[in-house]
PDB file of C-alpha atoms and ligand atoms in Angstrom:
ATOM      1  CA  UNK A1219     -21.530  21.069  -8.254  1.00  0.00           C
ATOM      2  CA  UNK A1220     -20.731  21.633  -4.599  1.00  0.00           C
ATOM      3  CA  UNK A1221     -17.151  21.066  -3.588  1.00  0.00           C
ATOM      4  CA  UNK A1222     -18.117  18.152  -1.322  1.00  0.00           C
ATOM      5  CA  UNK A1223     -19.437  16.236  -4.309  1.00  0.00           C
ATOM      6  CA  UNK A1224     -16.347  17.187  -6.295  1.00  0.00           C
ATOM      7  CA  UNK A1225     -14.075  15.736  -3.603  1.00  0.00           C
ATOM      8  CA  UNK A1226     -16.165  12.611  -3.329  1.00  0.00           C
ATOM      9  CA  UNK A1227     -15.996  12.046  -7.081  1.00  0.00           C
ATOM     10  CA  UNK A1228     -12.232  12.626  -7.013  1.00  0.00           C
ATOM     11  CA  UNK A1229     -11.953  10.104  -4.190  1.00  0.00           C
ATOM     12  CA  UNK A1230     -13.834   7.460  -6.186  1.00  0.00           C
ATOM     13  CA  UNK A1231     -11.965   8.176  -9.425  1.00  0.00           C
ATOM     14  CA  UNK A1232      -8.603   7.937  -7.699  1.00  0.00           C
ATOM     15  CA  UNK A1233      -9.649   4.684  -6.128  1.00  0.00           C
ATOM     16  CA  UNK A1234     -10.753   3.292  -9.491  1.00  0.00           C
ATOM     17  CA  UNK A1235      -7.456   4.386 -11.035  1.00  0.00           C
ATOM     18  CA  UNK A1236      -5.476   2.452  -8.429  1.00  0.00           C
ATOM     19  CA  UNK A1237      -7.743  -0.533  -9.083  1.00  0.00           C
ATOM     20  CA  UNK A1238      -6.961  -0.308 -12.796  1.00  0.00           C
ATOM     21  CA  UNK A1239      -3.204  -0.144 -12.178  1.00  0.00           C
ATOM     22  CA  UNK A1240      -3.293  -3.078  -9.724  1.00  0.00           C
ATOM     23  CA  UNK A1241      -5.623  -5.080 -11.955  1.00  0.00           C
ATOM     24  CA  UNK A1242      -3.540  -4.480 -15.065  1.00  0.00           C
ATOM     25  CA  UNK A1243      -0.261  -5.540 -13.495  1.00  0.00           C
ATOM     26  CA  UNK A1244      -1.898  -8.177 -11.324  1.00  0.00           C
ATOM     27  CA  UNK A1245      -3.188 -10.110 -14.314  1.00  0.00           C
ATOM     28  CA  UNK A1246       0.221 -11.676 -14.865  1.00  0.00           C
ATOM     29  CA  UNK A1247       0.725 -12.736 -11.266  1.00  0.00           C
ATOM     30  CA  UNK A1248      -0.236 -15.879  -9.435  1.00  0.00           C
ATOM     31  CA  UNK A1249      -2.749 -13.861  -7.412  1.00  0.00           C
ATOM     32  CA  UNK A1250      -4.802 -13.570 -10.555  1.00  0.00           C
ATOM     33  CA  UNK A1251      -4.658 -17.253 -11.484  1.00  0.00           C
ATOM     34  CA  UNK A1252      -7.899 -18.262  -9.855  1.00  0.00           C
ATOM     35  CA  UNK A1253     -10.375 -17.225  -7.240  1.00  0.00           C
ATOM     36  CA  UNK A1254      -9.259 -20.173  -5.162  1.00  0.00           C
ATOM     37  CA  UNK A1255      -5.767 -18.739  -5.308  1.00  0.00           C
ATOM     38  CA  UNK A1256      -6.963 -15.462  -3.878  1.00  0.00           C
ATOM     39  CA  UNK A1257      -8.758 -17.224  -1.052  1.00  0.00           C
ATOM     40  CA  UNK A1258      -5.610 -19.144  -0.210  1.00  0.00           C
ATOM     41  CA  UNK A1259      -3.565 -15.993  -0.222  1.00  0.00           C
ATOM     42  CA  UNK A1260      -5.970 -14.202   2.052  1.00  0.00           C
ATOM     43  CA  UNK A1261      -5.750 -17.165   4.392  1.00  0.00           C
ATOM     44  CA  UNK A1262      -1.948 -16.964   4.438  1.00  0.00           C
ATOM     45  CA  UNK A1263      -2.200 -13.226   4.986  1.00  0.00           C
ATOM     46  CA  UNK A1264      -4.410 -13.883   7.996  1.00  0.00           C
ATOM     47  CA  UNK A1265      -1.996 -16.394   9.439  1.00  0.00           C
ATOM     48  CA  UNK A1266       0.825 -13.893   9.128  1.00  0.00           C
ATOM     49  CA  UNK A1267      -1.106 -11.332  11.126  1.00  0.00           C
ATOM     50  CA  UNK A1268      -1.770 -13.241  14.324  1.00  0.00           C
ATOM     51  CA  UNK A1269      -5.123 -13.639  16.032  1.00  0.00           C
ATOM     52  CA  UNK A1270      -5.378 -10.265  17.787  1.00  0.00           C
ATOM     53  CA  UNK A1271      -4.703  -8.290  14.639  1.00  0.00           C
ATOM     54  CA  UNK A1272      -7.091 -10.549  12.731  1.00  0.00           C
ATOM     55  CA  UNK A1273      -9.971  -9.733  15.103  1.00  0.00           C
ATOM     56  CA  UNK A1274      -9.080  -6.038  14.984  1.00  0.00           C
ATOM     57  CA  UNK A1275      -9.017  -6.260  11.183  1.00  0.00           C
ATOM     58  CA  UNK A1276     -12.475  -7.814  11.147  1.00  0.00           C
ATOM     59  CA  UNK A1277     -13.896  -5.072  13.396  1.00  0.00           C
ATOM     60  CA  UNK A1278     -12.255  -2.238  11.488  1.00  0.00           C
ATOM     61  CA  UNK A1279     -13.283  -3.718   8.157  1.00  0.00           C
ATOM     62  CA  UNK A1280     -16.934  -3.764   9.249  1.00  0.00           C
ATOM     63  CA  UNK A1281     -16.982  -0.361  10.987  1.00  0.00           C
ATOM     64  CA  UNK A1282     -14.644   1.302   8.496  1.00  0.00           C
ATOM     65  CA  UNK A1283     -16.385  -0.341   5.538  1.00  0.00           C
ATOM     66  CA  UNK A1284     -19.733   1.005   6.771  1.00  0.00           C
ATOM     67  CA  UNK A1285     -18.067   4.394   7.282  1.00  0.00           C
ATOM     68  CA  UNK A1286     -16.730   4.311   3.752  1.00  0.00           C
ATOM     69  CA  UNK A1287     -20.172   3.555   2.321  1.00  0.00           C
ATOM     70  CA  UNK A1288     -21.700   6.312   4.449  1.00  0.00           C
ATOM     71  CA  UNK A1289     -19.029   8.721   3.262  1.00  0.00           C
ATOM     72  CA  UNK A1290     -19.686   7.845  -0.369  1.00  0.00           C
ATOM     73  CA  UNK A1291     -23.470   8.044  -0.094  1.00  0.00           C
ATOM     74  CA  UNK A1292     -23.282  10.939   2.348  1.00  0.00           C
ATOM     75  CA  UNK A1293     -26.916  10.940   3.511  1.00  0.00           C
ATOM     76  CA  UNK A1294     -27.848  14.325   5.041  1.00  0.00           C
ATOM     77  CA  UNK A1295     -28.311  12.775   8.498  1.00  0.00           C
ATOM     78  CA  UNK A1296     -24.740  11.456   8.567  1.00  0.00           C
ATOM     79  CA  UNK A1297     -22.513  14.282   9.748  1.00  0.00           C
ATOM     80  CA  UNK A1298     -20.932  12.962  12.938  1.00  0.00           C
ATOM     81  CA  UNK A1299     -17.724  11.661  11.454  1.00  0.00           C
ATOM     82  CA  UNK A1300     -16.880  14.654   9.252  1.00  0.00           C
ATOM     83  CA  UNK A1301     -13.553  16.217  10.143  1.00  0.00           C
ATOM     84  CA  UNK A1302     -13.527  19.982   9.582  1.00  0.00           C
ATOM     85  CA  UNK A1303     -10.098  20.132   7.974  1.00  0.00           C
ATOM     86  CA  UNK A1304     -11.027  22.548   5.247  1.00  0.00           C
ATOM     87  CA  UNK A1305     -10.916  22.500   1.475  1.00  0.00           C
ATOM     88  CA  UNK A1306      -7.256  23.328   1.248  1.00  0.00           C
ATOM     89  CA  UNK A1307      -6.417  20.087   3.030  1.00  0.00           C
ATOM     90  CA  UNK A1308      -8.722  18.189   0.680  1.00  0.00           C
ATOM     91  CA  UNK A1309      -6.940  19.712  -2.298  1.00  0.00           C
ATOM     92  CA  UNK A1310      -3.651  18.717  -0.738  1.00  0.00           C
ATOM     93  CA  UNK A1311      -5.036  15.169  -0.622  1.00  0.00           C
ATOM     94  CA  UNK A1312      -5.642  15.194  -4.372  1.00  0.00           C
ATOM     95  CA  UNK A1313      -2.150  16.548  -5.004  1.00  0.00           C
ATOM     96  CA  UNK A1314      -0.725  13.802  -2.768  1.00  0.00           C
ATOM     97  CA  UNK A1315      -2.676  10.912  -4.292  1.00  0.00           C
ATOM     98  CA  UNK A1316      -1.956  11.458  -7.995  1.00  0.00           C
ATOM     99  CA  UNK A1317       1.878  11.121  -8.229  1.00  0.00           C
ATOM    100  CA  UNK A1318       1.892   7.751  -6.372  1.00  0.00           C
ATOM    101  CA  UNK A1319      -0.301   6.288  -9.141  1.00  0.00           C
ATOM    102  CA  UNK A1320       2.472   6.916 -11.673  1.00  0.00           C
ATOM    103  CA  UNK A1321       5.146   5.866  -9.213  1.00  0.00           C
ATOM    104  CA  UNK A1322       3.246   2.590  -8.620  1.00  0.00           C
ATOM    105  CA  UNK A1323       3.159   1.883 -12.357  1.00  0.00           C
ATOM    106  CA  UNK A1324       6.951   2.187 -12.353  1.00  0.00           C
ATOM    107  CA  UNK A1325       7.152  -0.088  -9.286  1.00  0.00           C
ATOM    108  CA  UNK A1326       4.872  -2.723 -10.829  1.00  0.00           C
ATOM    109  CA  UNK A1327       6.851  -2.775 -14.050  1.00  0.00           C
ATOM    110  CA  UNK A1328       9.956  -3.680 -12.065  1.00  0.00           C
ATOM    111  CA  UNK A1329       8.443  -6.065  -9.506  1.00  0.00           C
ATOM    112  CA  UNK A1330       6.453  -7.717 -12.292  1.00  0.00           C
ATOM    113  CA  UNK A1331       5.382 -11.275 -11.481  1.00  0.00           C
ATOM    114  CA  UNK A1332       7.157 -11.270  -8.093  1.00  0.00           C
ATOM    115  CA  UNK A1333       4.201  -9.229  -6.819  1.00  0.00           C
ATOM    116  CA  UNK A1334       1.771 -10.909  -4.479  1.00  0.00           C
ATOM    117  CA  UNK A1335      -0.770  -9.706  -1.951  1.00  0.00           C
ATOM    118  CA  UNK A1336       0.598 -12.264   0.509  1.00  0.00           C
ATOM    119  CA  UNK A1337       4.136 -12.762   1.759  1.00  0.00           C
ATOM    120  CA  UNK A1338       5.278 -15.547  -0.483  1.00  0.00           C
ATOM    121  CA  UNK A1339       7.837 -16.433  -3.093  1.00  0.00           C
ATOM    122  CA  UNK A1340       7.098 -17.497  -6.639  1.00  0.00           C
ATOM    123  CA  UNK A1341       8.594 -20.651  -8.118  1.00  0.00           C
ATOM    124  CA  UNK A1342      11.391 -18.842  -9.917  1.00  0.00           C
ATOM    125  CA  UNK A1343      11.427 -15.771  -7.707  1.00  0.00           C
ATOM    126  CA  UNK A1344      14.010 -13.183  -8.716  1.00  0.00           C
ATOM    127  CA  UNK A1345      15.379 -10.538  -6.377  1.00  0.00           C
ATOM    128  CA  UNK A1346      14.544  -7.148  -7.845  1.00  0.00           C
ATOM    129  CA  UNK A1347      16.975  -4.327  -7.105  1.00  0.00           C
ATOM    130  CA  UNK A1348      16.395  -2.148 -10.144  1.00  0.00           C
ATOM    131  CA  UNK A1349      14.447   1.049 -10.792  1.00  0.00           C
ATOM    132  CA  UNK A1350      12.489   2.108  -7.711  1.00  0.00           C
ATOM    133  CA  UNK A1351      13.980  -0.876  -5.864  1.00  0.00           C
ATOM    134  CA  UNK A1352      17.552   0.336  -6.246  1.00  0.00           C
ATOM    135  CA  UNK A1353      17.488   2.716  -3.255  1.00  0.00           C
ATOM    136  CA  UNK A1354      14.306   1.669  -1.435  1.00  0.00           C
ATOM    137  CA  UNK A1355      13.262  -1.854  -0.435  1.00  0.00           C
ATOM    138  CA  UNK A1356       9.531  -1.219  -0.200  1.00  0.00           C
ATOM    139  CA  UNK A1357       8.584   1.306  -2.882  1.00  0.00           C
ATOM    140  CA  UNK A1358       5.184  -0.287  -3.372  1.00  0.00           C
ATOM    141  CA  UNK A1359       4.286   0.228   0.272  1.00  0.00           C
ATOM    142  CA  UNK A1360       5.687   3.748   0.106  1.00  0.00           C
ATOM    143  CA  UNK A1361       3.529   4.563  -2.921  1.00  0.00           C
ATOM    144  CA  UNK A1362       0.433   3.025  -1.372  1.00  0.00           C
ATOM    145  CA  UNK A1363       1.010   4.835   1.955  1.00  0.00           C
ATOM    146  CA  UNK A1364       1.321   8.278   0.360  1.00  0.00           C
ATOM    147  CA  UNK A1365      -1.643   7.576  -1.915  1.00  0.00           C
ATOM    148  CA  UNK A1366      -3.742   6.368   1.039  1.00  0.00           C
ATOM    149  CA  UNK A1367      -2.784   9.408   3.113  1.00  0.00           C
ATOM    150  CA  UNK A1368      -4.007  11.496   0.171  1.00  0.00           C
ATOM    151  CA  UNK A1369      -7.379   9.707   0.162  1.00  0.00           C
ATOM    152  CA  UNK A1370      -7.671  10.224   3.917  1.00  0.00           C
ATOM    153  CA  UNK A1371      -7.247  13.973   3.457  1.00  0.00           C
ATOM    154  CA  UNK A1372      -9.679  14.131   0.531  1.00  0.00           C
ATOM    155  CA  UNK A1373     -12.374  12.347   2.515  1.00  0.00           C
ATOM    156  CA  UNK A1374     -11.714  14.251   5.774  1.00  0.00           C
ATOM    157  CA  UNK A1375     -13.871  11.742   7.584  1.00  0.00           C
ATOM    158  CA  UNK A1376     -13.069   9.988  10.855  1.00  0.00           C
ATOM    159  CA  UNK A1377     -14.202   6.491   9.838  1.00  0.00           C
ATOM    160  CA  UNK A1378     -12.464   6.685   6.473  1.00  0.00           C
ATOM    161  CA  UNK A1379      -9.358   7.766   8.374  1.00  0.00           C
ATOM    162  CA  UNK A1380      -9.582   4.796  10.771  1.00  0.00           C
ATOM    163  CA  UNK A1381     -10.146   2.375   7.896  1.00  0.00           C
ATOM    164  CA  UNK A1382      -7.223   3.558   5.766  1.00  0.00           C
ATOM    165  CA  UNK A1383      -4.814   4.390   8.584  1.00  0.00           C
ATOM    166  CA  UNK A1384      -5.315   0.836   9.806  1.00  0.00           C
ATOM    167  CA  UNK A1385      -4.473  -0.578   6.389  1.00  0.00           C
ATOM    168  CA  UNK A1386      -1.239   1.455   6.417  1.00  0.00           C
ATOM    169  CA  UNK A1387      -0.373   0.066   9.837  1.00  0.00           C
ATOM    170  CA  UNK A1388      -1.097  -3.549   8.812  1.00  0.00           C
ATOM    171  CA  UNK A1389       1.162  -3.249   5.782  1.00  0.00           C
ATOM    172  CA  UNK A1390       3.874  -1.468   7.720  1.00  0.00           C
ATOM    173  CA  UNK A1391       3.886  -4.270  10.282  1.00  0.00           C
ATOM    174  CA  UNK A1392       4.576  -6.797   7.521  1.00  0.00           C
ATOM    175  CA  UNK A1393       7.896  -5.274   6.550  1.00  0.00           C
ATOM    176  CA  UNK A1394      10.144  -7.099   9.088  1.00  0.00           C
ATOM    177  CA  UNK A1395       8.640 -10.526   8.255  1.00  0.00           C
ATOM    178  CA  UNK A1396       8.898  -9.775   4.553  1.00  0.00           C
ATOM    179  CA  UNK A1397      12.566  -8.878   4.912  1.00  0.00           C
ATOM    180  CA  UNK A1398      13.152 -11.998   7.025  1.00  0.00           C
ATOM    181  CA  UNK A1399      11.591 -14.106   4.272  1.00  0.00           C
ATOM    182  CA  UNK A1400      13.801 -12.458   1.662  1.00  0.00           C
ATOM    183  CA  UNK A1401      16.945 -13.002   3.779  1.00  0.00           C
ATOM    184  CA  UNK A1402      16.081 -16.676   4.147  1.00  0.00           C
ATOM    185  CA  UNK A1403      15.610 -16.988   0.398  1.00  0.00           C
ATOM    186  CA  UNK A1404      18.400 -14.792  -0.940  1.00  0.00           C
ATOM    187  CA  UNK A1405      20.897 -14.752   1.958  1.00  0.00           C
ATOM    188  CA  UNK A1406      23.914 -12.487   1.445  1.00  0.00           C
ATOM    189  CA  UNK A1407      22.483 -11.065  -1.755  1.00  0.00           C
ATOM    190  CA  UNK A1408      19.624  -9.532   0.224  1.00  0.00           C
ATOM    191  CA  UNK A1409      21.872  -8.502   3.136  1.00  0.00           C
ATOM    192  CA  UNK A1410      24.075  -6.638   0.700  1.00  0.00           C
ATOM    193  CA  UNK A1411      21.018  -5.068  -0.881  1.00  0.00           C
ATOM    194  CA  UNK A1412      19.897  -3.937   2.577  1.00  0.00           C
ATOM    195  CA  UNK A1413      23.160  -2.079   3.053  1.00  0.00           C
ATOM    196  CA  UNK A1414      22.666   0.036  -0.051  1.00  0.00           C
ATOM    197  CA  UNK A1415      18.941   0.703   0.397  1.00  0.00           C
ATOM    198  CA  UNK A1416      16.511   2.059   2.946  1.00  0.00           C
ATOM    199  CA  UNK A1417      13.161   0.605   3.934  1.00  0.00           C
ATOM    200  CA  UNK A1418      10.848   3.343   2.698  1.00  0.00           C
ATOM    201  CA  UNK A1419      13.302   6.140   2.009  1.00  0.00           C
ATOM    202  CA  UNK A1420      16.777   6.053   0.497  1.00  0.00           C
ATOM    203  CA  UNK A1421      19.656   5.905   2.927  1.00  0.00           C
ATOM    204  CA  UNK A1422      21.663   9.040   3.179  1.00  0.00           C
ATOM    205  CA  UNK A1423      24.884   8.261   4.938  1.00  0.00           C
ATOM    206  CA  UNK A1424      28.244   9.817   4.446  1.00  0.00           C
ATOM    207  CA  UNK A1425      30.592   7.924   2.154  1.00  0.00           C
ATOM    208  CA  UNK A1426      33.033   5.705   3.924  1.00  0.00           C
ATOM    209  CA  UNK A1427      31.185   5.775   7.217  1.00  0.00           C
ATOM    210  CA  UNK A1428      30.050   2.204   6.765  1.00  0.00           C
ATOM    211  CA  UNK A1429      33.347   0.862   5.579  1.00  0.00           C
ATOM    212  CA  UNK A1430      35.157   1.832   8.721  1.00  0.00           C
TER     213      UNK A1430
HETATM  214  N1  SAH B2682       7.464  -4.798  -0.159  1.00  0.00           N
HETATM  215  C1  SAH B2682       7.649  -4.610  -1.565  1.00  0.00           C
HETATM  216  C2  SAH B2682       6.829  -5.613  -2.392  1.00  0.00           C
HETATM  217  C3  SAH B2682       5.378  -5.692  -2.022  1.00  0.00           C
HETATM  218  S1  SAH B2682       4.564  -7.066  -2.818  1.00  0.00           S
HETATM  219  C4  SAH B2682       7.350  -3.179  -1.922  1.00  0.00           C
HETATM  220  O1  SAH B2682       6.751  -2.486  -1.094  1.00  0.00           O
HETATM  221  O2  SAH B2682       7.698  -2.745  -3.010  1.00  0.00           O
HETATM  222  C5  SAH B2682       4.987  -8.362  -1.722  1.00  0.00           C
HETATM  223  C6  SAH B2682       5.845  -9.458  -2.344  1.00  0.00           C
HETATM  224  O3  SAH B2682       6.944  -8.888  -3.012  1.00  0.00           O
HETATM  225  C7  SAH B2682       6.427 -10.385  -1.297  1.00  0.00           C
HETATM  226  O4  SAH B2682       5.635 -11.515  -1.204  1.00  0.00           O
HETATM  227  C8  SAH B2682       7.841 -10.710  -1.804  1.00  0.00           C
HETATM  228  O5  SAH B2682       7.858 -12.012  -2.299  1.00  0.00           O
HETATM  229  C9  SAH B2682       8.053  -9.772  -2.956  1.00  0.00           C
HETATM  230  N2  SAH B2682       9.238  -8.909  -2.809  1.00  0.00           N
HETATM  231  C10 SAH B2682       9.478  -7.938  -1.898  1.00  0.00           C
HETATM  232  N3  SAH B2682      10.654  -7.315  -2.150  1.00  0.00           N
HETATM  233  C11 SAH B2682      11.169  -7.896  -3.257  1.00  0.00           C
HETATM  234  C12 SAH B2682      12.352  -7.702  -4.038  1.00  0.00           C
HETATM  235  N4  SAH B2682      13.258  -6.771  -3.728  1.00  0.00           N
HETATM  236  N5  SAH B2682      12.531  -8.495  -5.118  1.00  0.00           N
HETATM  237  C13 SAH B2682      11.630  -9.435  -5.453  1.00  0.00           C
HETATM  238  N6  SAH B2682      10.495  -9.666  -4.764  1.00  0.00           N
HETATM  239  C14 SAH B2682      10.266  -8.912  -3.688  1.00  0.00           C
END
């Protein structure tokens, strides 16, 4: 087995594993309720983005999607988008992508049914501040970002990079509106939570600095 095939198989397996984790924990959420539900959520997601980003998303989905298929099939005539990063970098990608899968299981177990692919609140939405949420407000995004960066390195392909880097950017952009939504819903409780946590990484400030 050549190493290129090995990395491609690893890429697919890692992707399937994330799908299994998301599918397993998603089955309890509203997102899973019906296909109609998913369509509605995608529509809300689109509205949140704004028109410009929506068009960009459409273009990148088509071009990047084609790139992804080309990467996976890897016909001999398709070599233009390969990035010569080297095997060591591809190995680094595998090492980067595996721990987030376990981290995401931990995150899902805490976020539970409050999870949604769109920015929305459930009927009896609870504010989660436990486990991975105790120090970081967006552990799911953090896990997905590191995992995605790992896949980018494994593939070492320009179109795969554009496709996944764009998905990181789209999710990153959502954070301020998500926090705004949570402030509107939970008020001071969320503001207090913000003081003790960081967005993607824990806050490290000296004790007492804030109290002054
Ligand atoms: N941004 C979070 C959650 C992603 S899922 C993370 O990265 O871990 C998106 C949904 O999670 C949003 O629609 C919101 O309703 C919900 N959410 C985000 N933070 C939450 C929290 N601390 N407690 C409960 N629900 C939360």
